[in-house]
Coordinates of C-alpha atoms in Angstrom, one line a residue:
Chain Q
X1 CA 92.4 86.1 87.4
X2 CA 94.2 87.8 90.3
X3 CA 96.3 90.9 89.8
X4 CA 100.1 91.0 90.0
X5 CA 101.1 92.9 93.1
X6 CA 103.1 96.2 93.1
X7 CA 106.8 96.4 94.1
X8 CA 109.0 99.4 94.6
X9 CA 110.8 101.0 91.6
X10 CA 114.0 101.0 93.8
X11 CA 116.8 103.5 93.4
X12 CA 117.9 102.7 89.9
X13 CA 114.7 103.4 87.8
X14 CA 116.5 106.0 85.7
X15 CA 118.1 103.2 83.7
X16 CA 114.7 102.1 82.3
X17 CA 112.2 104.8 82.8
X18 CA 113.6 108.3 82.4
X19 CA 113.6 109.8 78.9
X20 CA 114.1 113.4 77.9
X21 CA 111.0 113.3 75.7
X22 CA 108.7 113.0 78.7
X23 CA 110.3 115.8 80.8
X24 CA 107.6 118.3 79.7
X25 CA 104.0 117.7 78.7
X26 CA 102.8 118.2 75.2
X27 CA 99.9 120.6 74.5
X28 CA 98.9 123.9 73.1
X29 CA 97.7 126.9 75.0
X30 CA 99.2 129.0 77.8
X31 CA 102.4 127.3 79.1
X32 CA 102.9 127.1 82.8
X33 CA 105.7 125.8 85.0
X34 CA 105.2 123.8 88.2
X35 CA 108.1 123.3 90.5
X36 CA 108.6 121.9 93.9
X37 CA 110.3 119.4 96.2
X38 CA 109.6 115.9 97.3
X39 CA 110.1 115.6 101.1
X40 CA 110.1 112.6 103.5
X41 CA 108.5 112.4 107.0
X42 CA 111.4 114.4 108.4
X43 CA 111.4 117.0 105.7
X44 CA 114.5 115.6 104.1
X45 CA 114.5 116.0 100.2
X46 CA 113.9 112.8 98.4
X47 CA 116.6 112.7 95.8
X48 CA 115.5 109.5 94.1
X49 CA 111.8 109.9 93.4
X50 CA 110.0 109.6 90.1
X51 CA 107.0 111.7 89.2
X52 CA 104.4 110.9 86.5
X53 CA 101.9 113.5 85.4
X54 CA 98.7 112.6 83.6
X55 CA 96.8 115.6 82.2
X56 CA 93.4 114.3 81.2
X57 CA 92.0 117.4 79.5
X58 CA 94.6 117.3 76.7
X59 CA 95.8 113.7 77.2
X60 CA 99.4 114.6 77.9
X61 CA 101.8 112.5 79.8
X62 CA 105.0 113.5 81.6
X63 CA 107.6 111.6 83.7
X64 CA 110.8 112.8 85.4
X65 CA 113.0 112.2 88.3
X66 CA 113.7 114.5 91.2
X67 CA 117.1 116.2 91.2
X68 CA 119.7 113.7 92.5
X69 CA 121.3 116.4 94.8
X70 CA 118.3 118.6 95.8
X71 CA 115.2 116.5 95.5
X72 CA 113.6 119.3 93.4
X73 CA 111.6 119.0 90.2
X74 CA 110.2 121.4 87.6
X75 CA 108.1 120.7 84.6
X76 CA 106.2 122.6 82.0
X77 CA 102.7 122.0 80.6
X78 CA 99.8 123.8 79.1
X79 CA 97.4 125.2 81.7
X80 CA 94.7 122.5 82.5
X81 CA 91.1 123.3 81.9
X82 CA 88.0 122.0 83.7
X83 CA 86.4 118.9 82.2
X84 CA 82.9 119.3 83.7
X85 CA 80.5 121.7 85.5
X86 CA 81.8 121.0 89.0
X87 CA 85.3 119.5 88.2
X88 CA 88.1 121.9 88.9
X89 CA 91.1 121.9 86.5
X90 CA 93.8 119.6 87.8
X91 CA 96.7 117.3 87.0
X92 CA 96.9 113.7 88.2
X93 CA 100.2 112.9 89.9
X94 CA 101.8 109.5 90.5
X95 CA 104.9 109.3 92.8
X96 CA 107.3 106.4 92.8
X97 CA 110.5 105.9 94.8
X98 CA 112.7 103.6 96.7
X99 CA 110.7 102.9 99.9
X100 CA 107.4 103.3 98.1
X101 CA 106.1 99.8 97.6
X102 CA 103.3 101.2 95.4
X103 CA 102.5 104.4 93.6
X104 CA 101.2 107.4 95.6
X105 CA 98.4 109.2 93.8
X106 CA 97.7 112.9 94.3
X107 CA 96.3 115.8 92.3
X108 CA 97.5 119.3 91.6
X109 CA 94.7 121.9 91.5
X110 CA 95.4 125.5 90.4
X111 CA 92.4 127.6 91.5
X112 CA 92.6 128.5 95.2
X113 CA 88.8 128.9 95.4
X114 CA 88.4 125.3 94.4
X115 CA 88.7 124.2 98.0
X116 CA 85.2 125.8 98.5
X117 CA 83.7 124.3 95.4
X118 CA 82.1 121.1 94.4
X119 CA 84.9 119.2 92.7
X120 CA 83.9 115.5 93.1
X121 CA 87.3 114.6 94.6
X122 CA 88.5 117.7 96.4
X123 CA 85.1 117.9 98.3
X124 CA 85.9 114.4 99.8
X125 CA 89.1 115.7 101.4
X126 CA 89.0 117.0 105.0
X127 CA 88.7 120.8 104.6
X128 CA 91.9 121.7 106.5
X129 CA 94.0 119.4 104.3
X130 CA 92.7 120.6 100.9
X131 CA 95.3 123.3 100.5
X132 CA 98.0 120.6 100.2
X133 CA 96.4 119.8 96.8
X134 CA 96.5 123.4 95.4
X135 CA 99.6 124.7 93.7
X136 CA 100.7 128.2 94.9
X137 CA 101.1 130.8 92.2
X138 CA 104.5 132.4 92.4
X139 CA 103.8 134.8 89.4
X140 CA 104.9 134.8 85.8
X141 CA 102.9 131.6 85.0
X142 CA 104.9 129.7 87.7
X143 CA 103.5 127.5 90.5
X144 CA 104.9 125.8 93.5
X145 CA 103.7 122.4 94.6
X146 CA 105.6 120.3 97.2
X147 CA 105.0 116.7 97.9
X148 CA 105.4 115.6 101.5
X149 CA 105.2 111.9 102.1
X150 CA 104.4 112.3 105.8
X151 CA 104.6 114.7 108.8
X152 CA 103.8 118.4 109.0
X153 CA 101.8 119.4 106.0
X154 CA 101.5 115.8 104.7
X155 CA 100.2 115.8 101.1
X156 CA 96.7 114.3 100.7
X157 CA 97.1 111.0 98.9
X158 CA 94.2 109.4 97.1
X159 CA 93.1 105.8 96.6
X160 CA 91.6 105.0 93.2
Chain N
X1 CA 76.2 110.0 77.6
X2 CA 78.4 106.9 77.2
X3 CA 79.0 104.9 80.3
X4 CA 82.4 104.8 81.9
X5 CA 84.1 101.4 82.8
X6 CA 83.7 100.3 86.4
X7 CA 86.7 99.0 88.3
X8 CA 86.4 97.2 91.6
X9 CA 88.8 98.0 94.4
X10 CA 89.2 94.4 95.4
X11 CA 92.4 94.0 93.4
X12 CA 94.1 96.6 95.6
X13 CA 94.3 94.1 98.5
X14 CA 97.0 92.2 96.6
X15 CA 99.4 95.1 97.0
X16 CA 101.8 95.7 99.8
X17 CA 101.1 98.3 102.4
X18 CA 103.0 101.6 102.2
X19 CA 104.5 101.1 105.7
X20 CA 106.4 97.8 105.9
X21 CA 109.0 98.3 108.7
X22 CA 111.3 95.4 107.7
X23 CA 112.0 97.4 104.5
X24 CA 113.6 100.3 106.2
X25 CA 113.1 102.9 103.5
X26 CA 109.4 102.7 104.0
X27 CA 109.6 104.2 107.5
X28 CA 110.1 107.8 106.4
X29 CA 108.4 107.5 103.0
X30 CA 105.0 106.2 103.9
X31 CA 102.0 108.5 104.5
X32 CA 100.7 108.6 108.1
X33 CA 97.2 109.8 107.2
X34 CA 94.7 107.4 105.6
X35 CA 94.3 107.7 101.8
X36 CA 91.2 109.5 100.7
X37 CA 89.2 107.0 98.7
X38 CA 87.9 108.7 95.6
X39 CA 85.4 107.8 92.9
X40 CA 86.7 107.0 89.4
X41 CA 86.2 110.1 87.2
X42 CA 87.3 110.6 83.7
X43 CA 90.8 111.5 85.0
X44 CA 91.4 108.1 86.5
X45 CA 89.7 106.3 83.7
X46 CA 91.8 107.8 80.9
X47 CA 95.6 107.4 80.4
X48 CA 98.4 107.8 78.0
X49 CA 98.5 105.8 74.8
X50 CA 101.9 104.8 73.4
X51 CA 102.7 103.7 69.9
X52 CA 105.4 102.4 67.7
X53 CA 107.1 105.7 67.7
X54 CA 107.9 105.1 71.4
X55 CA 109.7 101.8 70.8
X56 CA 112.1 100.3 68.3
X57 CA 112.2 96.6 67.7
X58 CA 115.8 96.4 69.0
X59 CA 114.7 97.8 72.3
X60 CA 113.4 94.4 73.3
X61 CA 116.8 92.7 72.9
X62 CA 118.9 93.8 75.9
X63 CA 121.8 91.7 74.7
X64 CA 122.2 93.8 71.5
X65 CA 122.8 97.2 72.9
X66 CA 126.6 97.1 73.2
X67 CA 129.4 96.6 70.8
X68 CA 129.6 92.9 71.6
X69 CA 127.7 90.2 73.6
X70 CA 127.2 90.8 77.3
X71 CA 128.5 88.2 79.8
X72 CA 126.0 86.0 81.5
X73 CA 123.3 83.5 81.0
X74 CA 121.2 84.5 78.0
X75 CA 117.4 84.2 78.7
X76 CA 114.1 84.9 76.9
X77 CA 111.5 86.5 79.1
X78 CA 108.0 86.5 77.7
X79 CA 104.4 86.4 78.7
X80 CA 101.0 88.1 78.3
X81 CA 99.6 91.3 79.7
X82 CA 96.1 90.5 80.9
X83 CA 93.3 92.0 83.0
X84 CA 91.4 90.4 85.9
X85 CA 88.9 88.9 83.4
X86 CA 91.7 87.3 81.4
X87 CA 91.3 89.7 78.6
X88 CA 94.5 90.6 76.6
X89 CA 95.7 94.2 76.9
X90 CA 97.1 95.0 73.5
X91 CA 99.4 97.8 72.3
X92 CA 100.5 98.6 75.8
X93 CA 104.0 99.8 76.8
X94 CA 106.1 97.4 78.8
X95 CA 109.4 98.7 80.2
X96 CA 112.1 96.7 82.0
X97 CA 115.3 97.4 83.8
X98 CA 117.7 95.2 85.7
X99 CA 121.2 94.5 87.1
X100 CA 123.8 92.7 84.9
X101 CA 124.9 89.1 85.5
X102 CA 127.2 90.2 88.4
X103 CA 124.4 92.0 90.2
X104 CA 125.5 95.5 89.3
X105 CA 123.3 98.2 87.9
X106 CA 124.7 100.7 85.4
X107 CA 123.8 103.6 87.7
X108 CA 126.0 106.2 89.5
X109 CA 124.5 105.3 92.9
X110 CA 125.2 101.6 92.6
X111 CA 128.5 101.1 94.5
X112 CA 128.3 97.3 94.7
X113 CA 131.9 96.0 94.2
X114 CA 131.0 93.8 91.2
X115 CA 132.1 94.5 87.6
X116 CA 130.1 96.5 85.1
X117 CA 129.7 94.9 81.7
X118 CA 130.6 97.3 78.9
X119 CA 128.1 95.5 76.7
X120 CA 125.1 95.5 79.0
X121 CA 123.0 98.6 79.8
X122 CA 120.0 96.9 81.4
X123 CA 117.0 98.6 79.9
X124 CA 114.4 97.5 77.4
X125 CA 110.9 98.3 76.2
X126 CA 108.3 96.9 73.9
X127 CA 104.6 97.1 73.1
X128 CA 102.3 94.2 73.6
X129 CA 100.8 92.7 70.5
X130 CA 97.2 92.2 69.7
X131 CA 97.0 89.2 72.1
X132 CA 98.8 91.1 74.8
X133 CA 102.1 89.2 74.3
X134 CA 105.5 90.7 75.0
X135 CA 109.0 89.2 74.8
X136 CA 112.5 90.3 75.8
X137 CA 115.9 88.8 75.3
X138 CA 118.3 89.6 78.1
X139 CA 120.9 88.3 80.5
X140 CA 119.8 86.6 83.8
X141 CA 120.5 89.3 86.5
X142 CA 122.6 88.5 89.5
X143 CA 121.6 88.8 93.2
X144 CA 123.2 91.8 94.9
X145 CA 123.8 93.1 98.5
X146 CA 122.0 96.1 99.8
X147 CA 122.1 98.1 103.0
X148 CA 118.7 97.3 104.5
X149 CA 120.0 95.1 107.3
X150 CA 123.2 93.1 107.9
X151 CA 124.0 90.7 105.1
X152 CA 120.9 91.7 103.1
X153 CA 120.8 90.4 99.5
X154 CA 118.1 91.0 96.9
X155 CA 116.9 88.0 95.1
X156 CA 117.5 88.3 91.4
X157 CA 114.8 90.3 89.7
X158 CA 113.8 92.3 86.6
X159 CA 111.8 95.5 87.2
X160 CA 108.6 95.8 85.1
X161 CA 106.6 98.9 84.3
X162 CA 103.1 98.5 82.9
X163 CA 100.4 101.0 81.9
X164 CA 97.3 99.2 80.8
X165 CA 94.3 101.3 79.5
X166 CA 94.2 104.1 82.1
X167 CA 95.7 105.9 85.0
X168 CA 94.3 103.5 87.6
X169 CA 95.7 100.4 85.9
X170 CA 99.4 101.7 86.2
X171 CA 101.7 99.1 87.8
X172 CA 105.4 98.8 88.6
X173 CA 106.5 95.4 89.9
X174 CA 109.4 93.0 89.9
X175 CA 109.7 89.6 88.3
X176 CA 111.6 87.0 90.3
X177 CA 113.1 83.7 89.3
X178 CA 111.7 80.3 90.4
X179 CA 113.4 78.6 93.4
X180 CA 115.5 81.6 94.5
X181 CA 117.0 80.7 97.9
X182 CA 116.8 84.4 99.0
X183 CA 113.0 84.7 99.0
X184 CA 112.6 83.9 102.7
X185 CA 115.0 86.8 103.6
X186 CA 113.8 89.6 101.3
X187 CA 111.6 92.2 102.9
X188 CA 110.5 93.7 99.6
X189 CA 109.3 90.3 98.3
X190 CA 107.6 89.7 101.6
X191 CA 106.0 93.2 101.7
X192 CA 103.2 91.5 99.7
X193 CA 101.2 89.9 102.5
X194 CA 99.5 87.0 100.7
X195 CA 101.7 84.0 99.7
X196 CA 99.6 83.3 96.6
X197 CA 100.0 86.9 95.5
X198 CA 103.8 86.7 96.1
X199 CA 103.9 83.6 93.8
X200 CA 102.3 85.7 91.0
X201 CA 105.6 87.8 90.9
X202 CA 107.7 84.6 90.1
X203 CA 108.3 83.7 86.5
X204 CA 108.1 80.0 85.6
X205 CA 110.7 78.1 83.6
X206 CA 109.4 77.6 80.1
X207 CA 111.1 74.9 78.2
X208 CA 108.9 75.6 75.1
X209 CA 110.2 79.2 75.0
X210 CA 113.8 78.0 75.3
X211 CA 115.7 78.4 72.1
X212 CA 117.9 75.3 71.6
X213 CA 121.6 76.1 71.7
X214 CA 120.8 79.7 72.5
X215 CA 118.8 80.8 75.5
X216 CA 116.6 79.5 78.4
X217 CA 113.0 80.7 78.4
X218 CA 110.9 82.1 81.3
X219 CA 107.3 82.9 81.2
X220 CA 105.8 85.8 83.3
X221 CA 102.2 86.8 82.8
X222 CA 101.2 90.1 84.3
X223 CA 97.6 90.8 85.4
X224 CA 96.4 94.4 85.8
X225 CA 93.1 95.6 87.2
X226 CA 90.3 95.2 84.7
X227 CA 86.9 96.7 84.3
X228 CA 83.7 94.9 85.1
X229 CA 81.4 94.5 82.1
X230 CA 80.0 97.9 81.3
X231 CA 76.2 98.4 81.0
X232 CA 76.8 98.9 77.3
X233 CA 78.1 95.4 76.9
X234 CA 74.9 93.9 78.2
X235 CA 73.2 95.3 75.1
X236 CA 70.3 97.6 74.9

């Protein structure tokens, strides 16, 4: 059988998809906060994007919308841990929005030295672009991670 | 060490491209750099599991969420969630959302000058059963205008969100209704390049699912990426 094709979530996905219970990720351990903005090719905040987080090491799922006036987001989770000898700790990120005909997939890494390591996915990314996948520590268990659809500093997106 | 399921990438060809200029919003929201093609690790091959605590039976009846009956043509939308090999995907979360019968969404940003229905909220969810079946009762959504180009109208549709067994099987799509005269003019429908693939987004009228004196039936089967047989299944 052939697969059903993807279509955009459009601008009204909140009606069906946004629930308070998925705004932070379940899990024990040290809690961290990741915050950032979703930006389009001209750097304009995307005020109608939806982000999904899959954290494989503790099987936690999160989903939330960017702020309807600022395009910013913030979520809390427990600090991810590495799942293998070379694999660097990460979160899987799916981005959906009006104008996105299919999900964008990226990853958030936390260890800045991972860009020189042997992570099976990070090591496939052109070296100069790897920093777009690493969250920046802003202290007090907080991290910044922006998602840029295109243009200067375009986030690396993955095909799986 | 147990073997991981193997997913082909062939299925990805059915999807639209990110940049589809006739759909204006894609122009500033599509990546310019090529995607980095990555192997399937445990991260892509695992995913969230949902259960009966995430849904209530009444969530599948969108006509029962208000104080009274919503206005419009009552319909039953049902089908099966399958993978490429035709295997049922059981216990999987299905979420839907849609406009009301006038073509208006219950959303602050929808400014279409058509009435809201106090008895229709437009969201539903359910879990597929052991055979991958799902069913919703709802109101047939109306077509509505949008600002993409002069006199642009979306064909009537219901948004569907599916998970399947892992991160890489996630899908959000739209279900259309058979014979819609707006198909030739809709850049979102036509973002899917292959005509046969577009047809897979169109429900078919299902007289058998119609409940006499009550509601028309439509059938919409949804097919997600599925694993090849794993080495384990060949026996050892």
